[in-house]
Coordinates of C-alpha atoms in Angstrom, one line a residue:
M1205 CA 9.7 -13.7 8.1
S1206 CA 11.8 -12.0 10.6
E1207 CA 14.5 -11.7 8.3
R1208 CA 12.1 -8.6 6.7
W1209 CA 12.2 -7.1 10.2
D1210 CA 16.4 -6.4 10.9
P1211 CA 16.3 -2.9 11.2
L1212 CA 20.1 -1.2 11.2
E1213 CA 19.2 -1.4 15.6
P1214 CA 18.0 -4.6 16.6
S1215 CA 16.7 -2.6 19.0
I1216 CA 14.6 0.0 17.1
A1217 CA 11.3 -1.8 15.8
P1218 CA 10.6 -0.4 12.5
E1219 CA 7.6 2.1 12.0
F1220 CA 5.3 4.3 9.6
F1221 CA 2.7 6.1 10.1
V1222 CA 0.1 7.7 7.4
S1223 CA -3.2 10.2 7.4
V1224 CA -6.1 8.7 5.8
E1225 CA -10.0 8.3 5.4
I1226 CA -11.9 5.3 6.0
Y1227 CA -15.0 4.4 5.0
L1228 CA -17.5 3.3 7.5
S1229 CA -20.8 2.3 6.1
T1230 CA -24.1 2.6 8.3
A1231 CA -24.0 -0.7 10.0
A1232 CA -20.2 -0.1 11.0
A1233 CA -20.8 3.7 12.1
S1234 CA -23.6 2.6 13.8
A1235 CA -21.4 0.1 16.1
L1236 CA -18.7 2.4 17.0
P1237 CA -18.7 3.1 21.2
K1238 CA -19.8 7.1 21.5
P1239 CA -17.6 8.4 24.2
I1240 CA -18.3 11.0 26.4
P1241 CA -16.2 13.6 26.8
R1242 CA -14.8 14.5 30.5
S1243 CA -17.3 17.8 30.4
K1244 CA -20.6 15.7 30.0
R1245 CA -19.6 13.0 32.2
R1246 CA -19.2 15.5 34.9
E1247 CA -21.6 17.3 34.2
K1248 CA -24.3 14.1 34.4
F1249 CA -22.4 12.9 37.8
E1250 CA -23.5 16.6 38.7
I1251 CA -27.2 16.2 38.1
S1252 CA -27.3 12.6 39.6
A1253 CA -26.5 14.1 42.8
S1254 CA -28.0 16.8 43.5
A1255 CA -31.5 15.6 41.6
Q1256 CA -34.1 13.8 43.3
P1257 CA -34.8 9.8 41.7
E1258 CA -37.5 11.2 39.4
E1259 CA -35.9 14.4 38.3
R1260 CA -32.9 12.3 37.5
K1261 CA -34.4 9.6 35.7
V1262 CA -35.7 12.1 33.0
K1263 CA -32.8 13.9 32.9
V1264 CA -30.6 11.5 32.2
E1265 CA -32.9 10.0 30.0
K1266 CA -32.3 13.4 27.5
S1267 CA -28.9 14.4 28.8
S1268 CA -28.5 10.6 26.6
W1269 CA -30.9 11.6 23.8
L1270 CA -29.4 14.3 22.8
A1271 CA -25.6 12.9 22.6
L1272 CA -27.3 10.4 20.9
S1273 CA -28.4 12.7 17.6
K1274 CA -25.3 14.8 18.2
G1275 CA -23.1 11.4 17.5
L1276 CA -24.8 10.1 14.3
P1277 CA -21.8 10.2 11.4
E1278 CA -21.8 13.2 9.0
G1279 CA -20.8 11.0 6.3
P1280 CA -18.9 7.4 5.3
W1281 CA -15.3 8.5 5.0
R1282 CA -13.6 9.8 8.5
P1283 CA -10.2 10.6 8.9
A1284 CA -7.8 7.5 10.4
T1285 CA -4.1 7.4 11.1
C1286 CA -2.4 4.1 10.0
K1287 CA 0.3 2.4 11.6
L1288 CA 1.9 -0.4 10.8
S1289 CA 5.2 -1.6 13.4
G1290 CA 7.0 -5.7 13.4
E1291 CA 6.3 -7.2 16.8
G1292 CA 8.8 -10.6 16.0
E1293 CA 8.0 -12.2 13.7
R1294 CA 3.9 -10.8 13.5
C1295 CA 3.7 -7.3 11.0
L1296 CA 0.6 -4.7 12.7
L1297 CA -1.6 -2.5 10.8
N1298 CA -3.0 -0.3 13.6
I1299 CA -5.9 2.2 12.0
Y1300 CA -6.8 4.7 14.6
L1301 CA -10.4 6.9 14.8
D1302 CA -9.7 10.3 16.1
K1303 CA -6.5 10.2 16.5
N1304 CA -5.8 8.1 19.5
R1305 CA -9.3 6.0 19.0
L1306 CA -8.3 2.6 18.2
Y1307 CA -10.7 1.1 15.8
Q1308 CA -9.4 -1.6 13.5
T1309 CA -5.6 -4.2 14.2
V1310 CA -5.4 -5.9 10.7
Y1311 CA -2.0 -8.6 11.2
V1312 CA -0.6 -8.4 7.7
H1313 CA 1.8 -11.3 8.0
L1314 CA -1.1 -12.8 8.1
L1315 CA -2.5 -12.0 5.3
N1316 CA -2.1 -13.3 1.6
Q1317 CA -0.6 -10.5 -0.6
T1318 CA -3.7 -11.1 -3.4
D1319 CA -6.2 -9.4 0.0
L1320 CA -3.8 -6.1 -0.4
R1321 CA -5.6 -4.6 -4.2
Q1322 CA -6.1 -1.2 -5.1
A1323 CA -10.0 0.0 -5.0
D1324 CA -12.0 0.3 -8.8
V1325 CA -12.7 4.2 -9.2
S1326 CA -16.1 2.6 -9.2
L1327 CA -17.0 1.6 -5.7
F1328 CA -16.9 5.1 -4.6
D1329 CA -16.0 7.1 -7.1
K1330 CA -12.4 7.7 -5.6
K1331 CA -9.2 7.4 -6.7
D1332 CA -6.3 6.6 -5.2
C1333 CA -8.2 4.3 -2.5
L1334 CA -6.9 0.9 -1.2
S1335 CA -9.1 -2.2 -0.1
I1336 CA -7.2 -4.7 2.4
Y1337 CA -9.3 -8.2 2.8
C1338 CA -9.4 -10.1 5.8
I1339 CA -11.1 -12.7 8.2
G1340 CA -12.1 -12.6 11.4
G1341 CA -8.7 -14.5 12.4
Q1342 CA -7.2 -11.9 10.8
R1343 CA -7.8 -9.2 13.0
W1344 CA -9.2 -8.0 15.8
T1345 CA -12.2 -4.7 15.5
S1346 CA -14.1 -3.2 17.6
T1347 CA -17.4 -3.5 15.9
H1348 CA -16.8 -6.9 14.9
T1349 CA -17.8 -5.8 11.8
A1350 CA -16.5 -7.9 8.5
E1351 CA -16.3 -6.1 5.8
P1352 CA -13.1 -5.0 3.7
I1353 CA -11.0 -1.3 5.1
Y1354 CA -11.1 0.1 2.2
L1355 CA -8.5 3.2 2.9
H1356 CA -8.0 6.6 1.5
F1357 CA -4.9 7.8 0.5
S1358 CA -3.6 11.5 -0.3
S1359 CA -2.1 10.8 -3.4
N1360 CA -1.7 8.2 -6.3
E1361 CA 2.3 7.4 -4.6
T1362 CA 1.2 7.2 -1.6
C1363 CA -0.9 4.5 -2.1
N1364 CA 1.5 2.4 -4.3
T1365 CA 4.3 3.3 -2.1
W1366 CA 1.8 1.8 0.9
L1367 CA 0.2 -1.1 -1.4
V1368 CA 4.2 -2.0 -1.8
L1369 CA 5.1 -2.1 1.6
L1370 CA 2.1 -3.7 2.7
R1371 CA 2.7 -6.6 0.4
S1372 CA 6.0 -6.9 1.4
Y1373 CA 5.0 -8.0 4.9
A1374 CA 2.3 -10.6 3.6
V1375 CA 1.5 -14.2 2.0
P1376 CA 3.1 -14.8 -1.6
E1377 CA 1.0 -17.1 -3.4
I1378 CA 4.1 -19.1 -4.2
Y1379 CA 3.5 -23.4 -4.6
G1380 CA 5.5 -26.1 -4.6
R1381 CA 7.9 -24.7 -1.3
L1382 CA 8.9 -28.5 0.6
P1383 CA 9.8 -29.9 -3.0
F1384 CA 11.5 -26.7 -4.7
P1385 CA 13.6 -25.0 -0.6
N1386 CA 16.5 -23.6 -1.9
D1387 CA 14.4 -21.9 -5.0
G1388 CA 12.1 -20.3 -2.8
G1389 CA 9.3 -23.0 -4.4
S1390 CA 7.8 -23.9 -7.8
Y1391 CA 6.4 -21.3 -9.1
R1392 CA 3.9 -18.5 -8.3
M1393 CA 0.0 -17.5 -10.2
W1394 CA -0.8 -13.9 -11.4
R1395 CA -4.4 -13.8 -12.1
Q1396 CA -6.0 -10.3 -13.5
L1397 CA -9.5 -9.7 -14.9
E1398 CA -11.1 -7.2 -17.9
L1399 CA -15.0 -6.9 -17.9
T1400 CA -16.8 -4.7 -20.3
V1401 CA -20.2 -4.2 -19.7
V1402 CA -21.8 -3.4 -23.2
Q1403 CA -25.2 -3.7 -23.5
G1404 CA -28.4 -5.4 -21.5
R1405 CA -31.2 -5.9 -23.3
G1406 CA -35.3 -7.3 -22.0
L1407 CA -34.6 -6.3 -18.5
G1408 CA -37.7 -6.5 -16.7
I1409 CA -39.3 -8.8 -19.3
V1410 CA -40.0 -12.1 -18.0
K1411 CA -38.9 -15.0 -20.3
L1412 CA -40.8 -18.4 -19.5
S1413 CA -39.7 -20.7 -22.4
E1414 CA -37.3 -20.7 -25.6
N1415 CA -41.1 -18.7 -27.6
R1416 CA -42.6 -17.6 -24.4
L1417 CA -42.8 -14.6 -22.8
S1418 CA -44.4 -12.7 -20.0
G1419 CA -45.3 -9.6 -18.4
D1420 CA -42.9 -6.9 -17.0
V1421 CA -41.6 -8.0 -13.0
G1422 CA -41.5 -3.9 -12.8
E1423 CA -42.1 -1.3 -15.4
S1424 CA -39.3 -0.9 -17.0
D1425 CA -40.1 2.6 -18.0
D1426 CA -40.6 4.0 -15.1
F1427 CA -37.0 2.8 -13.7
T1428 CA -33.3 2.9 -13.9
V1429 CA -30.9 -0.2 -13.6
S1430 CA -27.8 0.0 -12.4
C1431 CA -24.7 -3.3 -12.3
H1432 CA -22.5 -4.6 -9.3
V1433 CA -19.2 -5.8 -10.3
L1434 CA -18.8 -9.7 -7.7
L1435 CA -15.9 -11.0 -7.3
N1436 CA -15.4 -14.7 -5.2
S1437 CA -18.8 -12.9 -3.4
I1438 CA -17.1 -9.6 -2.6
L1439 CA -18.2 -6.5 -4.5
C1440 CA -15.2 -4.7 -6.5
G1441 CA -17.2 -2.2 -9.0
R1442 CA -20.6 -1.2 -10.1
T1443 CA -21.6 0.3 -13.4
S1444 CA -23.7 3.7 -13.5
E1445 CA -27.9 4.5 -13.8
K1446 CA -29.1 3.8 -16.9
K1447 CA -33.1 3.4 -17.7
A1448 CA -33.8 -0.1 -18.6
M1449 CA -36.4 1.4 -20.9
G1450 CA -35.1 -0.2 -24.2
S1451 CA -31.6 -1.4 -24.8
P1452 CA -29.6 0.2 -22.2
D1453 CA -26.3 0.7 -23.1
W1454 CA -23.0 1.0 -20.8
L1455 CA -19.8 0.4 -22.9
E1456 CA -17.8 0.6 -19.3
N1457 CA -14.7 -1.2 -18.5
F1458 CA -13.2 -2.5 -15.5
T1459 CA -9.6 -4.2 -14.5
F1460 CA -9.2 -6.5 -11.8
S1461 CA -5.3 -7.5 -11.6
D1462 CA -3.5 -9.3 -8.7
L1463 CA -6.4 -11.6 -7.9
P1464 CA -6.9 -14.4 -5.7
P1465 CA -7.3 -17.5 -6.9
F1466 CA -11.5 -17.5 -9.1
D1467 CA -14.4 -18.6 -8.3
S1468 CA -16.8 -17.4 -9.9
L1469 CA -18.0 -13.4 -11.7
V1470 CA -21.8 -12.8 -10.6
L1471 CA -22.8 -9.3 -12.1
L1472 CA -26.0 -8.4 -9.5
I1473 CA -28.6 -5.5 -11.7
R1474 CA -29.9 -3.6 -9.1
R1475 CA -33.3 -1.9 -10.0
D1476 CA -33.5 1.2 -8.8
K1477 CA -37.1 3.5 -8.4
K1478 CA -37.8 6.9 -7.6
M1479 CA -40.4 6.5 -3.7
T1480 CA -39.2 2.5 -3.5
K1481 CA -36.6 1.0 -2.5
T1482 CA -33.6 -0.6 -4.1
T1483 CA -33.9 -4.1 -5.4
T1484 CA -32.1 -6.9 -7.5
L1485 CA -33.9 -7.2 -10.8
G1486 CA -31.8 -10.5 -11.5
S1487 CA -27.9 -11.5 -11.9
V1488 CA -25.2 -12.9 -14.4
L1489 CA -23.6 -15.5 -12.9
I1490 CA -20.3 -16.9 -14.9
P1491 CA -17.7 -19.6 -13.4
L1492 CA -14.1 -18.2 -13.6
V1493 CA -12.7 -21.7 -12.8
H1494 CA -12.7 -23.6 -16.4
F1495 CA -12.9 -19.9 -18.0
R1496 CA -11.1 -19.8 -21.3
R1497 CA -7.6 -18.4 -20.5
G1498 CA -6.4 -15.2 -22.5
E1499 CA -9.0 -14.6 -24.6
V1500 CA -11.8 -12.6 -25.3
V1501 CA -15.5 -13.8 -25.0
E1502 CA -18.1 -11.4 -26.3
G1503 CA -21.7 -12.5 -25.7
W1504 CA -25.4 -12.1 -24.4
F1505 CA -25.3 -13.6 -20.6
P1506 CA -28.9 -14.7 -19.0
I1507 CA -30.0 -12.6 -16.1
L1508 CA -32.0 -14.6 -14.1
H1509 CA -34.5 -13.8 -11.2
S1510 CA -34.4 -17.1 -8.4
G1511 CA -38.5 -16.6 -7.4
S1512 CA -40.9 -18.6 -4.6
T1513 CA -40.1 -21.4 -6.7
A1514 CA -37.4 -23.7 -6.9
S1515 CA -36.5 -23.1 -10.6
D1516 CA -35.3 -19.9 -11.8
F1517 CA -36.4 -17.5 -14.7
Q1518 CA -34.9 -15.9 -17.4
V1519 CA -35.4 -11.2 -16.9
G1520 CA -33.7 -9.8 -19.6
E1521 CA -30.1 -10.0 -20.8
L1522 CA -26.8 -8.5 -20.8
R1523 CA -23.8 -8.1 -22.8
L1524 CA -20.5 -9.0 -22.1
K1525 CA -16.4 -9.2 -23.0
I1526 CA -14.6 -10.6 -21.0
L1527 CA -10.9 -11.4 -20.7
V1528 CA -9.4 -14.0 -18.3
N1529 CA -5.8 -14.4 -17.7
E1530 CA -4.3 -16.3 -15.7
L1531 CA 0.1 -16.5 -15.8
S1532 CA 2.4 -19.4 -13.8
F1533 CA 5.5 -17.9 -12.8
F1534 CA 9.2 -21.0 -12.7
M1535 CA 11.2 -19.9 -10.7
E1536 CA 13.6 -21.7 -12.4
R1537 CA 13.1 -20.2 -15.4
M1538 CA 12.5 -16.9 -14.7
N1539 CA 16.1 -15.5 -15.5
C1540 CA 15.0 -13.0 -17.1
S1541 CA 17.4 -9.6 -15.7
F1542 CA 14.2 -7.2 -14.3
V1543 CA 13.5 -10.5 -11.9
Q1544 CA 15.7 -11.7 -9.8
L1545 CA 15.2 -14.3 -7.1
N1546 CA 18.1 -14.8 -4.0
T1547 CA 16.8 -16.9 -1.2
E1548 CA 20.2 -15.9 0.6
K1549 CA 21.2 -12.8 -0.1
S1550 CA 18.8 -9.3 -0.4
F1551 CA 19.5 -6.8 -2.5
S1552 CA 18.3 -3.0 -2.2
L1553 CA 15.5 -1.5 -4.7
K1554 CA 18.3 0.2 -6.3
R1555 CA 20.6 -1.9 -7.1
L1556 CA 18.0 -4.5 -7.8
M1557 CA 16.4 -1.3 -10.6
R1558 CA 20.2 -0.7 -11.8
R1559 CA 21.1 -4.5 -12.9
S1560 CA 17.2 -4.7 -14.7
F1561 CA 18.0 -1.3 -16.8
S1562 CA 22.1 -1.0 -17.2
S1563 CA 21.1 -5.1 -18.9
R1564 CA 17.8 -4.2 -20.5
N1565 CA 15.9 -1.0 -22.6
F1566 CA 12.8 0.3 -20.3
L1567 CA 11.0 0.7 -23.4
D1568 CA 12.3 -3.1 -24.2
L1569 CA 10.6 -3.9 -20.6
I1570 CA 7.0 -2.2 -21.9
D1571 CA 6.7 -4.5 -25.6
D1572 CA 7.8 -7.5 -23.6
F1573 CA 4.9 -7.1 -20.3
E1574 CA 2.0 -5.7 -21.8
N1575 CA 2.1 -8.1 -25.4
K1576 CA 3.4 -11.4 -24.4
L1577 CA 2.7 -11.4 -21.1
K1578 CA -0.6 -9.3 -21.1
M1579 CA -0.5 -7.2 -18.6
K1580 CA -1.5 -3.2 -19.7
N1581 CA -0.9 -1.5 -17.2
I1582 CA 3.0 -2.1 -16.2
S1583 CA 4.1 1.5 -18.7
P1584 CA 3.5 3.7 -15.8
C1585 CA 5.2 2.5 -13.0
L1586 CA 8.0 1.6 -15.8
M1587 CA 8.6 5.1 -16.9
S1588 CA 8.6 6.1 -13.2
L1589 CA 11.2 3.2 -12.2
A1590 CA 13.1 4.5 -15.2
I1591 CA 12.8 8.4 -14.5
D1592 CA 14.1 7.6 -10.8
Q1593 CA 17.4 5.6 -13.1
N1594 CA 17.7 8.7 -15.0
V1595 CA 18.2 6.8 -17.5
V1596 CA 15.3 7.9 -20.2
V1597 CA 17.0 10.1 -22.3
S1598 CA 19.7 7.8 -23.3
H1599 CA 17.0 4.6 -24.0
V1600 CA 14.7 6.8 -26.0
Q1601 CA 17.7 8.0 -27.7
E1602 CA 19.2 4.0 -27.6
F1603 CA 15.9 2.9 -28.6
A1604 CA 15.3 5.6 -31.9
A1605 CA 18.9 4.6 -33.1
R1606 CA 18.1 1.0 -33.3
E1607 CA 14.9 2.3 -34.9
V1608 CA 16.6 4.1 -37.6
N1609 CA 19.9 1.1 -37.8
A1610 CA 16.9 -1.2 -38.7
A1611 CA 15.1 0.7 -41.5
S1612 CA 16.0 0.8 -44.7
P1613 CA 16.8 4.5 -47.0
G1614 CA 13.4 3.5 -48.5
E1615 CA 11.2 3.8 -45.6
L1616 CA 13.3 6.7 -44.2
G1617 CA 13.0 8.4 -47.4
N1618 CA 9.1 7.6 -47.0
R1619 CA 9.3 8.8 -43.8
A1620 CA 10.8 12.3 -43.9

């Protein structure tokens, strides 16, 4: 870990700063300590020194009540400043509110790379959001919160830069380090889940048995429903709200990449009715540990509601389309020029990209990633790398010439 922090001058530790917005839930915002301005402190001291004991009590309570009302949060997103710094073998991410008030410190060197992911747009209706999932021993916080950290960046480029920067100091998911120390390990894992919420039916109608139906759990024509997607008990996405009457159609797609080891996929069907509190209608539980890999599975899944009795009962069905991908990359067999693993020498990123694109056409790399590895979202990244290396025009010309030479004269005449 210390090799990552070797700067040009040993006495200077690397530091990175960025201005972001941080999401604070109602519970986290209410637990924030509310600092009293210096003018208010001086005013309270003067009041307590000059007033009689009875007046002193009343005036202090009134001032405290006014300060509480003014301290209520204006919204869930607050401006913040992030500082990433290295201290020996440690990597710390300090998050400051109001420029100088320390809110949280994340020990990045204790996180797994899969704990750092981009948040789905459906969570906050915002793009360029980064999610940081950490437990108590991996961070210090002034509010004792256990919620994930969500950071919103000003641009997609800044978000991707900080995602790569943070992951470079986190722990990769590599297996077999002890048996293969010279290779850096035996293999590493990559996981992705593609989910489509297609349709619902019979929402709120209790199904007692195979052929018996009971009354509604809640008037299905008078409330809306939405689905919350939870991976390993963490909220990762949500659908839009639809009328529960009939068979609501969603047709909404979700892609979750760079995931930790699979546990379970849960869809909570949330019911919202005017003038009432939002409740959970039921849930769909799908264990992913033994789920079929690499094949699209589509079908109707039962929505179960946990009642007061010991057994759950069905309150509708949800049509889902699921594709689970889990790939193993073996270190000693990764001879592709795009991936160079060397535990003794550290090549710069530019040298690595130059070597990759000098031996392979970036269009061929895109085809390999999309068709062989089933990574559908990699093409924009490879295109950006090709633009940076100034090889787009030459590679497109080379690819077109190859296609022309491979085509027969009859095919060329038909195309013309």
